[in-house]
CSV table of C-alpha atoms in Angstrom, one decimal:
chain,number,residue,atom,x,y,z
A,1201,MET,CA,0.0,0.0,0.0
A,1202,SER,CA,1.3,3.5,-0.9
A,1203,ASP,CA,2.6,5.7,1.9
A,1204,PRO,CA,0.2,8.8,2.2
A,1205,LYS,CA,3.1,10.9,3.6
A,1206,GLU,CA,5.3,10.3,0.5
A,1207,GLU,CA,2.3,10.8,-1.8
A,1208,PHE,CA,1.6,14.2,-0.1
A,1209,MET,CA,5.2,15.3,-0.3
A,1210,ALA,CA,5.5,14.3,-3.9
A,1211,ALA,CA,2.3,16.2,-4.8
A,1212,ALA,CA,3.4,19.3,-2.8
A,1213,LEU,CA,6.8,19.4,-4.5
A,1214,LYS,CA,5.6,19.2,-8.1
A,1215,PRO,CA,5.9,23.0,-8.7
A,1216,ILE,CA,9.6,23.0,-7.7
A,1217,ALA,CA,10.5,19.6,-9.3
A,1218,ALA,CA,13.2,21.2,-11.5
A,1219,ASP,CA,15.0,22.9,-8.7
A,1220,THR,CA,17.0,20.1,-7.1
A,1221,GLU,CA,18.6,22.0,-4.2
A,1222,LYS,CA,15.3,23.5,-3.1
A,1223,ARG,CA,13.3,20.3,-3.6
A,1224,LEU,CA,15.7,18.2,-1.5
A,1225,GLY,CA,15.8,20.8,1.3
A,1226,VAL,CA,12.0,21.1,1.4
A,1227,TRP,CA,11.6,17.3,1.3
A,1228,ARG,CA,13.8,16.9,4.4
A,1229,TRP,CA,11.8,19.5,6.3
A,1230,LEU,CA,8.4,18.0,5.2
A,1231,GLY,CA,9.6,14.6,6.3
A,1232,GLU,CA,10.1,16.0,9.8
A,1233,ILE,CA,7.0,18.1,9.9
A,1234,LEU,CA,4.7,15.3,8.7
A,1235,ALA,CA,6.2,12.5,10.8
A,1236,MET,CA,3.1,12.2,13.0
A,1237,ALA,CA,0.5,13.5,10.6
A,1238,ASP,CA,-2.9,11.9,10.3
A,1239,GLU,CA,-3.1,9.7,7.2
A,1240,SER,CA,-6.6,10.6,6.3
A,1241,ALA,CA,-5.7,14.3,6.4
A,1242,LEU,CA,-2.7,13.7,4.2
A,1243,ARG,CA,-4.8,11.7,1.6
A,1244,ALA,CA,-7.5,14.4,1.6
A,1245,ALA,CA,-5.1,17.2,0.9
A,1246,THR,CA,-3.3,15.3,-1.8
A,1247,ARG,CA,-6.6,14.4,-3.5
A,1248,ARG,CA,-7.8,17.9,-3.3
A,1249,TRP,CA,-4.6,19.3,-4.9
A,1250,ASP,CA,-4.9,16.8,-7.8
A,1251,GLU,CA,-8.5,17.8,-8.3
A,1252,VAL,CA,-7.6,21.5,-8.4
A,1253,ASP,CA,-4.7,21.0,-10.8
A,1254,SER,CA,-6.6,18.8,-13.2
A,1255,GLY,CA,-8.9,21.6,-14.3
A,1256,SER,CA,-6.5,24.5,-15.0
A,1257,ASP,CA,-3.0,25.7,-14.2
A,1258,ARG,CA,-3.3,26.4,-10.5
A,1259,SER,CA,0.1,25.0,-9.4
A,1260,TRP,CA,0.7,28.4,-7.7
A,1261,LEU,CA,-1.9,27.5,-5.1
A,1262,ARG,CA,0.1,24.5,-4.1
A,1263,LYS,CA,3.2,26.6,-3.9
A,1264,ILE,CA,1.6,29.1,-1.4
A,1265,ALA,CA,-0.1,26.3,0.5
A,1266,LEU,CA,3.2,24.5,0.8
A,1267,GLY,CA,4.9,27.7,1.7
A,1268,ALA,CA,2.3,28.5,4.3
A,1269,LEU,CA,2.6,25.0,5.8
A,1270,VAL,CA,6.4,25.2,6.1
A,1271,CYS,CA,6.4,28.8,7.2
A,1272,THR,CA,3.9,27.8,10.0
A,1273,ALA,CA,6.1,25.0,11.0
A,1274,LEU,CA,9.2,27.1,11.4
A,1275,SER,CA,7.5,30.0,13.1
A,1276,GLY,CA,5.8,27.9,15.6
A,1277,ALA,CA,2.7,30.0,15.3
A,1278,VAL,CA,0.4,27.0,14.8
A,1279,ARG,CA,1.0,23.5,16.2
A,1280,LEU,CA,1.7,21.0,13.5
A,1281,PRO,CA,0.8,18.8,11.9
A,1282,GLN,CA,-2.9,18.5,12.5
A,1283,SER,CA,-4.0,22.2,12.4
A,1284,ALA,CA,-1.6,23.3,9.6
A,1285,LEU,CA,-2.7,20.4,7.3
A,1286,ASP,CA,-6.2,21.7,7.1
A,1287,LEU,CA,-5.9,23.2,3.6
A,1288,GLU,CA,-9.6,23.4,3.0
A,1289,PRO,CA,-9.7,27.3,3.0
A,1290,LEU,CA,-7.2,27.4,0.1
A,1291,ALA,CA,-8.8,24.4,-1.6
A,1292,LEU,CA,-12.3,25.8,-1.6
A,1293,ALA,CA,-11.1,29.2,-2.9
A,1294,SER,CA,-9.1,27.5,-5.6
A,1295,GLY,CA,-12.0,25.4,-6.7
A,1296,SER,CA,-14.7,28.0,-6.8
A,1297,GLY,CA,-13.0,31.3,-7.6
A,1298,THR,CA,-11.6,32.8,-10.7
A,1299,GLY,CA,-8.0,33.4,-9.5
A,1300,ARG,CA,-5.7,34.8,-6.8
A,1301,GLY,CA,-7.9,37.7,-5.9
A,1302,ASP,CA,-10.6,35.4,-4.7
A,1303,ILE,CA,-8.4,33.7,-2.2
A,1304,PHE,CA,-7.1,37.0,-0.8
A,1305,GLN,CA,-10.4,38.8,-0.9
A,1306,ARG,CA,-10.4,39.3,2.9
A,1307,ILE,CA,-7.0,41.0,2.8
A,1308,GLY,CA,-7.3,44.7,3.4
A,1309,LYS,CA,-10.9,44.8,4.6
A,1310,GLY,CA,-11.5,47.3,7.4
A,1311,LEU,CA,-8.2,49.1,6.8
A,1312,ASP,CA,-7.5,52.7,5.9
A,1313,VAL,CA,-6.0,53.8,2.6
A,1314,GLU,CA,-2.4,53.7,3.7
A,1315,GLU,CA,-2.7,50.3,5.3
A,1316,ARG,CA,-4.4,48.9,2.2
A,1317,LEU,CA,-1.7,50.3,0.0
A,1318,LEU,CA,0.9,48.5,2.1
A,1319,LEU,CA,-0.8,45.2,1.7
A,1320,GLY,CA,-1.6,45.8,-2.0
A,1321,ASP,CA,-4.8,45.9,-3.9
A,1322,GLN,CA,-5.3,42.2,-4.6
A,1323,SER,CA,-7.3,42.9,-7.7
A,1324,LEU,CA,-4.2,44.3,-9.4
A,1325,SER,CA,-1.3,42.4,-10.8
A,1326,PRO,CA,1.8,42.0,-8.6
A,1327,LEU,CA,3.7,44.6,-10.6
A,1328,GLN,CA,0.8,47.1,-10.5
A,1329,ARG,CA,0.6,46.7,-6.7
A,1330,LYS,CA,4.3,47.5,-6.3
A,1331,GLU,CA,4.1,50.4,-8.7
A,1332,ALA,CA,1.2,51.8,-6.6
A,1333,LEU,CA,3.3,51.4,-3.4
A,1334,VAL,CA,6.2,53.3,-4.9
A,1335,ALA,CA,4.0,56.0,-6.3
A,1336,GLY,CA,2.4,56.5,-2.8
A,1337,ASP,CA,5.8,56.9,-1.2
A,1338,PRO,CA,8.6,57.5,-3.8
A,1339,ASP,CA,11.2,58.2,-1.1
A,1340,ASN,CA,10.9,54.9,0.6
A,1341,PRO,CA,13.9,52.6,-0.3
A,1342,ALA,CA,12.0,49.5,1.1
A,1343,PHE,CA,9.2,50.0,-1.4
A,1344,PHE,CA,11.6,50.5,-4.2
A,1345,ALA,CA,13.5,47.3,-3.3
A,1346,GLU,CA,10.3,45.3,-3.5
A,1347,TYR,CA,9.3,47.0,-6.7
A,1348,ALA,CA,12.7,46.1,-8.3
A,1349,VAL,CA,12.3,42.5,-7.4
A,1350,VAL,CA,8.9,42.1,-8.9
A,1351,TYR,CA,9.8,44.3,-11.9
A,1352,HIS,CA,12.7,41.9,-12.7
A,1353,LYS,CA,10.4,38.9,-12.3
A,1354,VAL,CA,7.9,40.3,-14.7
A,1355,ARG,CA,10.1,42.1,-17.2
A,1356,GLY,CA,13.4,40.2,-16.8
A,1357,SER,CA,15.5,43.3,-16.2
A,1358,LEU,CA,16.1,46.1,-13.7
A,1359,PRO,CA,13.7,49.1,-13.7
A,1360,PRO,CA,15.0,51.8,-16.1
A,1361,ASP,CA,15.7,54.3,-13.3
A,1362,TYR,CA,17.3,51.7,-10.9
A,1363,VAL,CA,20.8,53.2,-10.6
A,1364,GLU,CA,19.5,56.8,-10.2
A,1365,THR,CA,16.9,55.9,-7.7
A,1366,VAL,CA,19.2,53.8,-5.6
A,1367,ASP,CA,21.8,56.6,-5.6
A,1368,ARG,CA,19.1,58.9,-4.4
A,1369,LEU,CA,17.4,56.7,-1.8
A,1370,ASP,CA,20.0,54.3,-0.4
A,1371,PRO,CA,23.5,54.7,-1.9
A,1372,ASP,CA,25.3,52.9,0.9
A,1373,ASN,CA,23.2,49.7,0.9
A,1374,ALA,CA,25.1,46.8,-0.7
A,1375,TRP,CA,21.9,44.8,-1.2
A,1376,PHE,CA,21.0,46.9,-4.2
A,1377,ASP,CA,24.5,46.2,-5.8
A,1378,TYR,CA,24.2,42.5,-5.2
A,1379,PHE,CA,20.7,42.3,-6.6
A,1380,ALA,CA,21.8,44.3,-9.7
A,1381,ALA,CA,24.8,42.0,-10.1
A,1382,SER,CA,22.5,39.0,-10.0
A,1383,VAL,CA,20.1,40.4,-12.6
A,1384,VAL,CA,22.9,41.6,-14.9
A,1385,SER,CA,24.7,38.3,-14.7
A,1386,GLY,CA,21.7,36.1,-15.3
A,1387,LYS,CA,22.7,32.7,-16.7
A,1388,SER,CA,26.0,34.0,-18.1
A,1389,VAL,CA,27.9,31.0,-16.7
A,1390,GLU,CA,27.1,27.3,-16.8
A,1391,ARG,CA,28.2,24.5,-14.5
A,1392,ILE,CA,29.7,21.6,-16.4
A,1393,LYS,CA,28.0,18.4,-15.2
A,1394,ARG,CA,30.1,15.8,-13.4
A,1395,THR,CA,29.6,12.1,-13.7
A,1396,GLU,CA,28.8,10.2,-10.5
A,1397,GLU,CA,32.3,8.8,-10.6
A,1398,GLU,CA,33.8,12.3,-10.6
A,1399,LYS,CA,31.5,13.4,-7.8
A,1400,GLU,CA,32.6,10.4,-5.7
A,1401,ALA,CA,36.3,11.1,-6.5
A,1402,GLY,CA,35.8,14.7,-5.3
A,1403,VAL,CA,36.6,16.2,-8.8
A,1404,ALA,CA,36.1,20.0,-8.6
A,1405,VAL,CA,33.2,21.6,-10.4
A,1406,GLN,CA,34.2,23.2,-13.7
A,1407,TRP,CA,32.5,26.2,-15.4
A,1408,LYS,CA,31.8,27.5,-18.8
A,1409,THR,CA,31.4,31.2,-19.4
A,1410,LYS,CA,28.7,31.9,-22.0
A,1411,GLN,CA,28.5,35.7,-21.8
A,1412,PRO,CA,31.8,37.2,-20.6
A,1413,GLU,CA,30.6,40.8,-20.9
A,1414,LYS,CA,27.7,40.0,-18.4
A,1415,VAL,CA,30.2,38.4,-16.0
A,1416,GLU,CA,32.4,41.4,-16.1
A,1417,ALA,CA,29.5,43.8,-15.5
A,1418,ALA,CA,28.4,41.6,-12.5
A,1419,LEU,CA,31.9,41.6,-11.1
A,1420,VAL,CA,32.1,45.4,-11.2
A,1421,LEU,CA,28.9,45.7,-9.2
A,1422,LEU,CA,30.1,42.9,-6.8
A,1423,ARG,CA,33.4,44.7,-6.1
A,1424,GLY,CA,31.6,48.1,-5.8
A,1425,ALA,CA,29.5,46.6,-2.9
A,1426,ARG,CA,32.6,46.1,-0.8
A,1427,SER,CA,32.8,49.9,-0.2
A,1428,LYS,CA,29.2,50.1,1.0
A,1429,SER,CA,28.6,50.4,4.8
A,1430,ARG,CA,25.2,48.7,5.0
A,1431,PHE,CA,23.2,45.7,3.9
A,1432,GLU,CA,19.5,45.6,4.2
A,1433,SER,CA,16.9,43.8,2.0
A,1434,TYR,CA,13.9,45.3,3.9
A,1435,ASP,CA,12.0,42.0,3.8
A,1436,GLU,CA,11.8,41.8,7.6
A,1437,THR,CA,11.0,45.5,8.0
A,1438,LEU,CA,8.0,45.3,5.6
A,1439,LEU,CA,6.9,41.9,7.0
A,1440,ARG,CA,6.7,43.4,10.6
A,1441,LYS,CA,4.5,46.2,9.3
A,1442,ARG,CA,2.2,43.9,7.3
A,1443,ILE,CA,1.6,41.0,9.7
A,1444,PRO,CA,-0.5,43.1,12.2
A,1445,LEU,CA,-2.7,44.2,9.3
A,1446,LEU,CA,-3.5,40.6,8.1
A,1447,PRO,CA,-6.7,38.9,9.2
A,1448,GLN,CA,-6.1,36.3,11.9
A,1449,GLY,CA,-9.5,35.9,13.6
A,1450,ASN,CA,-9.9,32.2,12.8
A,1451,GLN,CA,-8.0,29.3,11.2
A,1452,ALA,CA,-9.2,30.0,7.7
A,1453,GLU,CA,-8.0,33.6,7.9
A,1454,ARG,CA,-4.7,32.6,9.4
A,1455,MET,CA,-4.0,30.2,6.6
A,1456,ILE,CA,-4.9,32.8,4.0
A,1457,SER,CA,-2.6,35.3,5.8
A,1458,PHE,CA,0.2,32.7,5.8
A,1459,ALA,CA,-0.3,32.2,2.1
A,1460,TYR,CA,-0.2,35.9,1.5
A,1461,VAL,CA,3.1,36.2,3.4
A,1462,VAL,CA,4.9,33.4,1.6
A,1463,SER,CA,3.6,34.5,-1.8
A,1464,GLN,CA,5.5,37.8,-1.6
A,1465,ASP,CA,8.4,37.8,-4.1
A,1466,LYS,CA,11.8,38.0,-2.5
A,1467,GLY,CA,15.1,39.1,-3.9
A,1468,ASP,CA,17.4,36.6,-2.1
A,1469,ILE,CA,16.4,33.7,-4.4
A,1470,ARG,CA,17.8,35.6,-7.4
A,1471,MET,CA,21.2,35.8,-5.7
A,1472,ARG,CA,21.9,32.3,-7.0
A,1473,TYR,CA,23.0,33.9,-10.3
A,1474,LEU,CA,25.7,35.9,-8.6
A,1475,VAL,CA,26.7,32.8,-6.6
A,1476,ASP,CA,27.4,31.0,-9.9
A,1477,VAL,CA,29.5,33.9,-11.1
A,1478,ILE,CA,31.6,33.9,-7.9
A,1479,CYS,CA,32.1,30.1,-8.1
A,1480,SER,CA,33.1,30.3,-11.8
A,1481,GLN,CA,35.6,33.1,-11.2
A,1482,ALA,CA,37.2,31.1,-8.3
A,1483,TRP,CA,37.5,28.1,-10.6
A,1484,LYS,CA,39.1,30.3,-13.3
A,1485,ALA,CA,41.6,31.7,-10.8
A,1486,GLY,CA,42.6,28.2,-9.9
A,1487,GLU,CA,42.9,27.1,-13.6
A,1488,ASP,CA,45.0,30.2,-14.4
A,1489,ALA,CA,47.1,29.7,-11.3
A,1490,ASP,CA,46.6,33.4,-10.7
A,1491,PRO,CA,47.0,34.4,-7.0
A,1492,VAL,CA,46.0,38.0,-7.5
A,1493,GLN,CA,42.8,37.0,-9.3
A,1494,PHE,CA,42.1,34.5,-6.5
A,1495,GLN,CA,42.6,37.0,-3.6
A,1496,GLN,CA,40.3,39.5,-5.3
A,1497,ILE,CA,37.4,37.0,-5.8
A,1498,ALA,CA,38.0,35.6,-2.3
A,1499,ALA,CA,37.6,39.1,-0.8
A,1500,ASP,CA,34.5,39.7,-2.9
A,1501,ALA,CA,33.0,36.4,-1.9
A,1502,GLU,CA,33.7,36.8,1.8
A,1503,HIS,CA,32.1,40.2,1.9
A,1504,PHE,CA,29.1,38.8,0.0
A,1505,LEU,CA,28.6,35.8,2.3
A,1506,ARG,CA,28.9,37.9,5.5
A,1507,ASN,CA,26.3,40.3,4.2
A,1508,LEU,CA,24.0,37.6,2.9
A,1509,GLY,CA,24.2,36.0,6.3
A,1510,GLN,CA,22.6,39.0,7.9
A,1511,LEU,CA,19.3,38.4,6.0
A,1512,LYS,CA,16.5,37.2,8.2
A,1513,ASP,CA,13.8,35.0,6.7
A,1514,VAL,CA,10.6,33.6,8.1
A,1515,SER,CA,10.7,30.7,5.6
A,1516,ILE,CA,13.3,28.1,4.8
A,1517,ILE,CA,14.0,29.6,1.4
A,1518,GLY,CA,16.4,32.2,2.7
A,1519,GLU,CA,18.2,29.6,4.7
A,1520,LEU,CA,18.5,27.3,1.7
A,1521,VAL,CA,19.8,30.1,-0.5
A,1522,TYR,CA,22.4,30.9,2.0
A,1523,LEU,CA,23.4,27.3,2.6
A,1524,VAL,CA,23.8,26.6,-1.2
A,1525,ALA,CA,25.7,29.9,-1.7
A,1526,ALA,CA,28.1,29.3,1.3
A,1527,SER,CA,28.7,25.7,0.5
A,1528,GLY,CA,29.3,26.2,-3.2
A,1529,ILE,CA,31.5,29.3,-2.8
A,1530,SER,CA,33.7,27.9,0.1
A,1531,ASP,CA,34.2,24.6,-1.9
A,1532,SER,CA,35.2,26.5,-5.0
A,1533,LEU,CA,37.6,28.7,-3.2
A,1534,ALA,CA,39.2,25.8,-1.4
A,1535,ASN,CA,39.8,24.0,-4.6
A,1536,ALA,CA,41.2,27.1,-6.3
A,1537,ALA,CA,43.5,27.8,-3.4
A,1538,ALA,CA,44.9,24.3,-3.5
A,1539,LYS,CA,45.6,24.6,-7.3
A,1540,ILE,CA,47.4,27.9,-6.7
A,1541,GLY,CA,49.4,26.5,-3.9
A,1542,SER,CA,48.1,28.7,-1.1
A,1543,GLU,CA,48.0,26.3,1.8
A,1544,GLU,CA,46.6,28.8,4.3
A,1545,ASP,CA,43.7,29.8,2.1
A,1546,ALA,CA,43.0,26.2,1.1
A,1547,LYS,CA,42.9,25.2,4.7
A,1548,ARG,CA,40.7,28.1,5.7
A,1549,TRP,CA,38.1,27.7,3.0
A,1550,GLY,CA,38.4,23.9,3.1
A,1551,ASN,CA,37.5,23.9,6.8
A,1552,LEU,CA,34.5,26.2,6.1
A,1553,SER,CA,33.4,24.0,3.3
A,1554,GLU,CA,33.5,20.9,5.6
A,1555,ARG,CA,31.5,22.7,8.3
A,1556,PHE,CA,28.7,23.3,5.8
A,1557,LYS,CA,28.8,19.7,4.6
A,1558,ILE,CA,28.5,18.5,8.2
A,1559,TYR,CA,25.8,21.0,8.9
A,1560,ASN,CA,23.8,19.9,5.9
A,1561,LYS,CA,23.9,16.3,7.1
A,1562,GLU,CA,22.8,17.3,10.5
A,1563,ARG,CA,19.9,19.5,9.4
A,1564,ARG,CA,17.3,16.8,10.3
A,1565,SER,CA,18.3,16.8,13.9
A,1566,LYS,CA,15.9,18.7,16.3
A,1567,GLU,CA,18.7,20.9,17.6
A,1568,ARG,CA,19.2,22.5,14.2
A,1569,MET,CA,17.1,25.6,13.8
A,1570,GLU,CA,16.7,28.1,11.0
A,1571,GLY,CA,19.6,30.5,10.9
A,1572,ASP,CA,22.3,28.2,12.3
A,1573,ALA,CA,24.1,28.0,8.9
A,1574,ARG,CA,24.8,31.7,8.9
A,1575,ARG,CA,26.7,31.3,12.2
A,1576,LEU,CA,29.3,29.0,10.6
A,1577,MET,CA,30.9,32.0,8.7
A,1578,GLU,CA,31.7,33.6,12.1
A,1579,LYS,CA,33.9,30.7,13.1
A,1580,GLY,CA,36.2,31.0,10.1
């Protein structure tokens, strides 16, 4: 007989099936969260998701429901698994409504104009909501940061006034440089796949540069960030302002509010493009046996990781992004240092790489809490 827990997890993870790192991380967390779940509740939720998806493209509902469940588990706001597995509010809305606005129709009721603006008019598109937010307070860097993230998601580029606006609103904030570098780089480098034998033998990851001009532009921004005195994404700031405004009177409202929170677009997930550029440049420094090039990218990488480690996230996504970034970058720098012959750097980055590998293996233990990965940088 099939395992209802595994069926539920497989159904929940369909929307992120192509993202191996994220899928494996979320699979581990769900395995812990659902360990004592009621089988009938699991089967009902899985069946309902399948019914919803069979009629139209509603996979985004599963994403926010899954995000709400995981967010709830990590925050401890609702006792899992029984109460958080009641996805009926989302399922009913998805089956009877016409789209996202139907699910979030309670968001903003009873609030004043300014409060509704902060939460966003749910009848508008995500980009229109952020445009309205910026128009309402054009001098707010937090609003512009959110707008830039959504603009990139929709249009695939930075807003046309990005540089000028950042210089005016928040010139000393390195987050804007890192985000711009990630957008500029895009998929300009490509990881060369290793065979299973090569992985087992510990062969270093190799890289192919597809668009060198984009890589160079990203590196200019990355290095410019080292002179900035601050690093703030504003995610936590805005979340603290929004949570008190969300309906939380009953379980249905709480689940809808959780779904609203985790459906907000975040910039840290896009940092993976910059991570790839850093790893590729570390590898290139090793291949070229260039100690100057190595020291430069190592300094850039350390500044980036220490800044990225300051981000606070209510979901596991930020933690996973940081873990993937720190693991990949430290491993790449350790391998490059060994090729160059810098024993001190090879030992330092190698020790850090090993700490992250051990941490990753121990993440299932109850002692491991969100945010622990970030502390490992402080030991090295």
